[in-house]
């Protein structure tokens, strides 16, 4: 590496880049949303609400303290779209890039992913990666806008309005932003299965993770003919992603059969369950008021939101692979196996350790946040737990308490969206002084656990 | 090992012994409590309630669906005492024994603990161990009975009644049973700091774990003059135990300052906080109606009960050492260290893995239990979560919903008390077909987590 290389290994830490990126982006976003031109006439909002909306948009969470449609002018909506786009793509790029940086000897797919070689600097790799991600995302959004916009000609009187709504819906879905300009999420389309289906596809493409999209693209364009084409990561995250989607659907159908679904047709029930399950993977849009669900369903949704989306995607939470590794660890242990096997591969000890640390730390952070909110807010445990899971998972679903949160409550949620977005690992590395080699050992002594 | 040895390594699994022990003990306990002689005249109770009470007593949890004092005759109370004693000592013995069996090459203290050698069979070791534990526990209870009984002469009109109350209080405290014959736990002694202080000492001696007591005894009787006397296990569990006690006290004082403690003197507040914190380590007795606490405090108590007591003690939960190992793991990771160091020793990889598995599995079991109870019961999330943590931790505190649980609810709580008692590790080993050696390997492939 040359001395002039800004991205010299010694001179920066990935976590510092990420956090700097977000702090700067947040300041720019707050500035944009503070401009009078962004607001409808007569709208005034507090500084905390501006920061909340900016962080919610930048982290593509979608929790809102103000109604988007009542607050923003059309210019403001385009600002918001820009922030969502920037946030979504930035997250994906940085996520993938940091992963590549942190585990540089990680396997077969690396070169292919970053499309760089030893002689190219990290910086040019980053630029290339971002271009590739931008291309894929914009392509998906473009197709989404065309499909939804054209379909919306049935709903709206002018083609401008139809494509405007289509554009917002497509970008909000692809970036898993969860924002809406209908004023009530996707509830107006509760019986329009076409819109829901397209939305679920867009949500999934955004939340499944960039490496999966690249591998899928290569597979479809036949650039790889190897039968053992897909990486362990892609297999694991994809299986987990869709398993959680199915699990959620079944759980909702089961728990709501005699509650929310009582008297509804099978296809209504199925689509309500399927959409609300999919949206916990990270979308945050909803075709119903989720607070109408019964408590067991809400608890299950908390769990699903806490897990969140795939790594290197637009989504947050502990991430699908983390959850998968924990489950596999439990199974291996129960079978008395020391190593964790899946898809004829073994999971690396370090990845297991990372998954464990991420899960525990995430749990502790959410637990502390819930305790604080129980003290500062007037709401009971369930809506608070739901809000916290949603913020940490950057999902954006809410039982409706967001606008009524106290200032401290809003700050806690802002912090959670931030941590959920940069990811627990980056959060840890932020406080870590480089990887310490093992310099000395103490004798090992066994203890009693459990 | 001789062919006649019943406890041949090949012929039995520790988990099977434990479960068999508990199933038989539960049947005997249910039979005893079903006898008409055990009940006050005119008392009738359902089969589920008998099983609930028997399992609660045997697992020394102390959750009650019926009032002990209104249900049982004096004979019944002695039956109950017998079950508590049997449960408490059985748990300690089996816990310690299985630990010794499962990790036979575990360190310096083993011989000293089991006081046996290679030529002696496991069975005689078990008998010896049980004798030793019985001796220690009975000694503690005897002193407790004398102290409390004598002191109770101030409270009760006859010496028989005073020592009867003293005996029950001492046994219930030492075994951390949480049962009471006052009809309202230790609330009558809310202002009697002497009774509370003695109770806390008895609770602690029961819940700190047998290996700690043995090491302490040896230290006090000067049988070991080595300055580096205490094992890593003893240091770790003791520090964690008392740290949790202090942490709980501070948290309760903090959260209740403007709620339950408003207008109370500093010593009243302190003793309420200190006692209720101590009791989450496993006692389950209370000097107040815990449902009067505010929600943040209740959530913190859930957390403390979930952790529970030390291993090889009368208590349940994931155990103090498990929690300590998880915390140490997080710190090591944050410092970029691969190995977990504490007290100039390193924690064995297998113990870390066990702690992780125990914590996750415990969490999942409790989560599932909470979801079921949310569906079957009419109570909100907080009292249900409290009840589940209390049952799993075999603590026995309750916000008062136990008697109103549905039959399914009672069965769920019975299962939790059972699992909490035998311990997650035994629960896993129950379904495990022996430790499989690593017979084959797959290639290791790195993945993205977190
Ligand atoms: K979202
Ligand atoms: K107890």
PDB file of C-alpha atoms and ligand atoms in Angstrom, chain A residues 56 59-63 172 175-179 203 279 281-285 314-316 390 393-397 421, ligand 1:
ATOM      1  CA  UNK A  56     -35.597   7.279  10.622  1.00  0.00           C
ATOM      2  CA  UNK A  59     -31.640   4.340   8.604  1.00  0.00           C
ATOM      3  CA  UNK A  60     -34.642   3.440   6.409  1.00  0.00           C
ATOM      4  CA  UNK A  61     -36.585   2.515   9.540  1.00  0.00           C
ATOM      5  CA  UNK A  62     -39.860   4.296   8.820  1.00  0.00           C
ATOM      6  CA  UNK A  63     -40.992   5.107  12.344  1.00  0.00           C
ATOM      7  CA  UNK A 172     -39.941   3.043  -0.101  1.00  0.00           C
ATOM      8  CA  UNK A 175     -35.106   0.471   0.366  1.00  0.00           C
ATOM      9  CA  UNK A 176     -37.401  -1.098   2.980  1.00  0.00           C
ATOM     10  CA  UNK A 177     -37.989   2.411   4.241  1.00  0.00           C
ATOM     11  CA  UNK A 178     -41.510   1.925   5.511  1.00  0.00           C
ATOM     12  CA  UNK A 179     -42.469   5.538   4.804  1.00  0.00           C
ATOM     13  CA  UNK A 203     -39.097  -5.562  -0.034  1.00  0.00           C
ATOM     14  CA  UNK A 279     -42.850  -6.744   6.428  1.00  0.00           C
ATOM     15  CA  UNK A 281     -38.130  -8.909   7.559  1.00  0.00           C
ATOM     16  CA  UNK A 282     -37.666  -5.184   7.296  1.00  0.00           C
ATOM     17  CA  UNK A 283     -40.249  -3.379   5.247  1.00  0.00           C
ATOM     18  CA  UNK A 284     -42.273  -1.743   7.940  1.00  0.00           C
ATOM     19  CA  UNK A 285     -45.235  -1.125   5.652  1.00  0.00           C
ATOM     20  CA  UNK A 314     -30.915  -2.303   3.647  1.00  0.00           C
ATOM     21  CA  UNK A 315     -32.217  -3.933   6.833  1.00  0.00           C
ATOM     22  CA  UNK A 316     -31.281  -3.987  10.502  1.00  0.00           C
ATOM     23  CA  UNK A 390     -39.060  -2.226  15.554  1.00  0.00           C
ATOM     24  CA  UNK A 393     -34.638  -3.989  13.639  1.00  0.00           C
ATOM     25  CA  UNK A 394     -35.135  -0.720  11.681  1.00  0.00           C
ATOM     26  CA  UNK A 395     -38.469  -2.220  10.687  1.00  0.00           C
ATOM     27  CA  UNK A 396     -40.701   0.750  11.343  1.00  0.00           C
ATOM     28  CA  UNK A 397     -43.867  -1.013  12.457  1.00  0.00           C
ATOM     29  CA  UNK A 421     -28.548   0.382  11.279  1.00  0.00           C
TER      30      UNK A 421
HETATM   31  K1  LIG C   1     -37.969  -0.290   7.538  1.00  0.00           K
END
